[in-house]
């Protein structure tokens, strides 16, 4: 049993029109305190207009050790990129 | 198995990529990082004390507001660093215990007293200036969470150094008494600031391994030289002198030469006999004990009200994605 308050991951939207981006983490006893702590810690200089806090224990992550097999299916599909196709130079707007 | 893991780790380092928390890493790498990041975090938290000492006596509302913001930043820097350290598998409560029991250290610079208001300027300009020189290098260190914390910290430290220079420069251009106070602060903080970079390269036992692991990207002496070269012209601009009769430009090297650093004093302070070691630790442990009821009350409140509001909050955030 940890003696620390639960850990929360903090996501900050820096301004309208942008998505929330991971900023770091805070310890807090509950969600409301996590929000307040995150505000004091990550937005002291107007870095955000919106904050999400998510219990760190709720994050499911792929493991870096499985990196190669896990992401391998994308490696041999170069045809998904526009640069895969040769287009005659006189063809415009394509 | 182990050798394959080591090879993978070495390959990431060799291609200058970052090590992330869930990557395999040698236990000695992990232990070195825990020790270094924890010491760095403790330094930020203890560093609030010498400056907090002057909040109630700042000479104007403007200076007081600036100093409060700076001390709050130091708390924030400590928290970024504790978080980075926890990604290595340690708990924050354990790190605080290690600080309070003296098993982990903090930077010796904070064992010097802040005797006058000008010391607040000298800390910002010289101590934070030295810290920035170290920390800019650490922005490129091999451990991802530590490097990211450093990037954030460096952005904020820039304000710290500038307010310090502004404060000292204002005093240096004030009355003769103010000028003398500024010079006295610089005279006392100059040598301890140079010691912040650590022992000379030939007496720094862990440096070679840290360089190989790319935790450290430059040697102690390189960083110290860099700092000296930056600060000497700044001192001249502020109208202040640096207390080193041997300080002079070396045309051949393209750097400033400095006199001998008193390493006996450095080790004396590191080993606990500095002017404020005991006071800093007493105050830190007292603050921690006196805050115990607040931590317990917050947990009790969360237990009573937590689950309902916590769940509601989570579903609203999810719906907004």
PDB file of C-alpha atoms in Angstrom, chain A residues 1-8 12-13 20 22-27 29-33 35 37 40-45 47 51-55 60-68, chain B residues 5 12 17 20 22-24 69 72-77 79-80 83 86 90-95 97 152 155-156 159-160 294-296 298-299 301-302 306 309-310 313 316-317 320-321:
ATOM      1  CA  UNK A   1       0.000   0.000   0.000  1.00  0.00           C
ATOM      2  CA  UNK A   2       1.496   3.290  -1.091  1.00  0.00           C
ATOM      3  CA  UNK A   3       1.830   6.086   1.459  1.00  0.00           C
ATOM      4  CA  UNK A   4       1.485   8.599  -1.371  1.00  0.00           C
ATOM      5  CA  UNK A   5      -1.749  10.107  -2.600  1.00  0.00           C
ATOM      6  CA  UNK A   6      -2.904   8.500  -5.874  1.00  0.00           C
ATOM      7  CA  UNK A   7      -1.086   9.600  -9.031  1.00  0.00           C
ATOM      8  CA  UNK A   8      -2.921  11.450 -11.836  1.00  0.00           C
ATOM      9  CA  UNK A  12      -3.449  20.532 -20.835  1.00  0.00           C
ATOM     10  CA  UNK A  13      -5.152  22.270 -23.755  1.00  0.00           C
ATOM     11  CA  UNK A  20      -5.050  18.314 -24.784  1.00  0.00           C
ATOM     12  CA  UNK A  22       0.257  15.325 -21.680  1.00  0.00           C
ATOM     13  CA  UNK A  23       2.029  17.778 -19.374  1.00  0.00           C
ATOM     14  CA  UNK A  24       3.098  15.567 -16.477  1.00  0.00           C
ATOM     15  CA  UNK A  25       1.608  14.097 -13.324  1.00  0.00           C
ATOM     16  CA  UNK A  26       0.483  15.103  -9.846  1.00  0.00           C
ATOM     17  CA  UNK A  27      -0.406  13.341  -6.633  1.00  0.00           C
ATOM     18  CA  UNK A  29      -6.349  12.517  -2.869  1.00  0.00           C
ATOM     19  CA  UNK A  30      -9.237  13.044  -5.324  1.00  0.00           C
ATOM     20  CA  UNK A  31     -10.058  14.375  -8.796  1.00  0.00           C
ATOM     21  CA  UNK A  32     -10.937  17.901  -7.665  1.00  0.00           C
ATOM     22  CA  UNK A  33      -7.666  18.297  -5.763  1.00  0.00           C
ATOM     23  CA  UNK A  35      -7.297  19.511 -10.950  1.00  0.00           C
ATOM     24  CA  UNK A  37      -2.818  20.909  -8.030  1.00  0.00           C
ATOM     25  CA  UNK A  40      -0.987  25.396  -9.769  1.00  0.00           C
ATOM     26  CA  UNK A  41       1.785  23.209 -11.142  1.00  0.00           C
ATOM     27  CA  UNK A  42       1.342  23.289 -14.926  1.00  0.00           C
ATOM     28  CA  UNK A  43      -0.442  26.570 -15.737  1.00  0.00           C
ATOM     29  CA  UNK A  44       1.296  29.218 -13.614  1.00  0.00           C
ATOM     30  CA  UNK A  45       2.086  31.169 -16.812  1.00  0.00           C
ATOM     31  CA  UNK A  47      -0.070  27.603 -20.387  1.00  0.00           C
ATOM     32  CA  UNK A  51      -7.061  20.586 -17.963  1.00  0.00           C
ATOM     33  CA  UNK A  52      -7.916  16.878 -17.786  1.00  0.00           C
ATOM     34  CA  UNK A  53      -6.691  14.677 -14.968  1.00  0.00           C
ATOM     35  CA  UNK A  54      -6.787  10.906 -15.379  1.00  0.00           C
ATOM     36  CA  UNK A  55      -5.886   8.313 -12.710  1.00  0.00           C
ATOM     37  CA  UNK A  60      -3.150   1.035 -20.511  1.00  0.00           C
ATOM     38  CA  UNK A  61       0.114   1.308 -22.422  1.00  0.00           C
ATOM     39  CA  UNK A  62       1.848  -0.691 -25.096  1.00  0.00           C
ATOM     40  CA  UNK A  63       5.224  -1.855 -23.886  1.00  0.00           C
ATOM     41  CA  UNK A  64       8.342  -0.422 -25.511  1.00  0.00           C
ATOM     42  CA  UNK A  65       9.875  -3.893 -25.276  1.00  0.00           C
ATOM     43  CA  UNK A  66       7.217  -5.171 -27.686  1.00  0.00           C
ATOM     44  CA  UNK A  67       7.834  -2.253 -29.972  1.00  0.00           C
ATOM     45  CA  UNK A  68       8.911  -4.136 -33.067  1.00  0.00           C
TER      46      UNK A  68
ATOM     47  CA  UNK B   5      18.798  -6.187 -23.439  1.00  0.00           C
ATOM     48  CA  UNK B  12      19.553   3.651 -27.993  1.00  0.00           C
ATOM     49  CA  UNK B  17      17.765   8.394 -28.412  1.00  0.00           C
ATOM     50  CA  UNK B  20      11.818   5.903 -21.413  1.00  0.00           C
ATOM     51  CA  UNK B  22       9.243   1.159 -19.351  1.00  0.00           C
ATOM     52  CA  UNK B  23      12.452   0.409 -21.283  1.00  0.00           C
ATOM     53  CA  UNK B  24      14.882  -2.104 -19.882  1.00  0.00           C
ATOM     54  CA  UNK B  69       6.406  33.815  -7.649  1.00  0.00           C
ATOM     55  CA  UNK B  72       6.517  29.053  -5.841  1.00  0.00           C
ATOM     56  CA  UNK B  73       8.418  28.108  -9.011  1.00  0.00           C
ATOM     57  CA  UNK B  74      11.046  26.337  -6.897  1.00  0.00           C
ATOM     58  CA  UNK B  75       8.284  24.237  -5.311  1.00  0.00           C
ATOM     59  CA  UNK B  76       6.992  23.468  -8.807  1.00  0.00           C
ATOM     60  CA  UNK B  77      10.473  22.450  -9.990  1.00  0.00           C
ATOM     61  CA  UNK B  79       7.435  18.503  -7.991  1.00  0.00           C
ATOM     62  CA  UNK B  80       8.394  18.058 -11.670  1.00  0.00           C
ATOM     63  CA  UNK B  83       7.511  12.980 -10.654  1.00  0.00           C
ATOM     64  CA  UNK B  86       8.982   8.253  -9.504  1.00  0.00           C
ATOM     65  CA  UNK B  90      10.372   4.816  -6.303  1.00  0.00           C
ATOM     66  CA  UNK B  91       7.709   6.410  -4.132  1.00  0.00           C
ATOM     67  CA  UNK B  92       7.678  10.064  -3.215  1.00  0.00           C
ATOM     68  CA  UNK B  93       7.082   9.397   0.487  1.00  0.00           C
ATOM     69  CA  UNK B  94      10.222   7.249   0.509  1.00  0.00           C
ATOM     70  CA  UNK B  95      12.247   9.981  -1.189  1.00  0.00           C
ATOM     71  CA  UNK B  97      12.083  10.027   4.200  1.00  0.00           C
ATOM     72  CA  UNK B 152      10.226  23.082 -18.423  1.00  0.00           C
ATOM     73  CA  UNK B 155      12.103  28.064 -19.344  1.00  0.00           C
ATOM     74  CA  UNK B 156      11.118  29.210 -15.872  1.00  0.00           C
ATOM     75  CA  UNK B 159      12.962  34.714 -15.157  1.00  0.00           C
ATOM     76  CA  UNK B 160      14.783  33.840 -11.940  1.00  0.00           C
ATOM     77  CA  UNK B 294      -3.638  18.489   6.207  1.00  0.00           C
ATOM     78  CA  UNK B 295      -2.585  15.394   4.252  1.00  0.00           C
ATOM     79  CA  UNK B 296      -4.701  13.174   6.485  1.00  0.00           C
ATOM     80  CA  UNK B 298      -7.510  15.513   2.456  1.00  0.00           C
ATOM     81  CA  UNK B 299      -7.494  11.719   2.377  1.00  0.00           C
ATOM     82  CA  UNK B 301     -12.374  14.056   2.656  1.00  0.00           C
ATOM     83  CA  UNK B 302     -11.631  12.076  -0.493  1.00  0.00           C
ATOM     84  CA  UNK B 306     -14.438  11.040  -3.525  1.00  0.00           C
ATOM     85  CA  UNK B 309     -17.616  13.171  -7.812  1.00  0.00           C
ATOM     86  CA  UNK B 310     -14.520  11.403  -9.187  1.00  0.00           C
ATOM     87  CA  UNK B 313     -15.808  14.092 -13.514  1.00  0.00           C
ATOM     88  CA  UNK B 316     -17.686  14.392 -18.480  1.00  0.00           C
ATOM     89  CA  UNK B 317     -14.075  14.645 -19.591  1.00  0.00           C
ATOM     90  CA  UNK B 320     -15.667  16.137 -24.264  1.00  0.00           C
ATOM     91  CA  UNK B 321     -12.878  14.336 -26.121  1.00  0.00           C
TER      92      UNK B 321
END
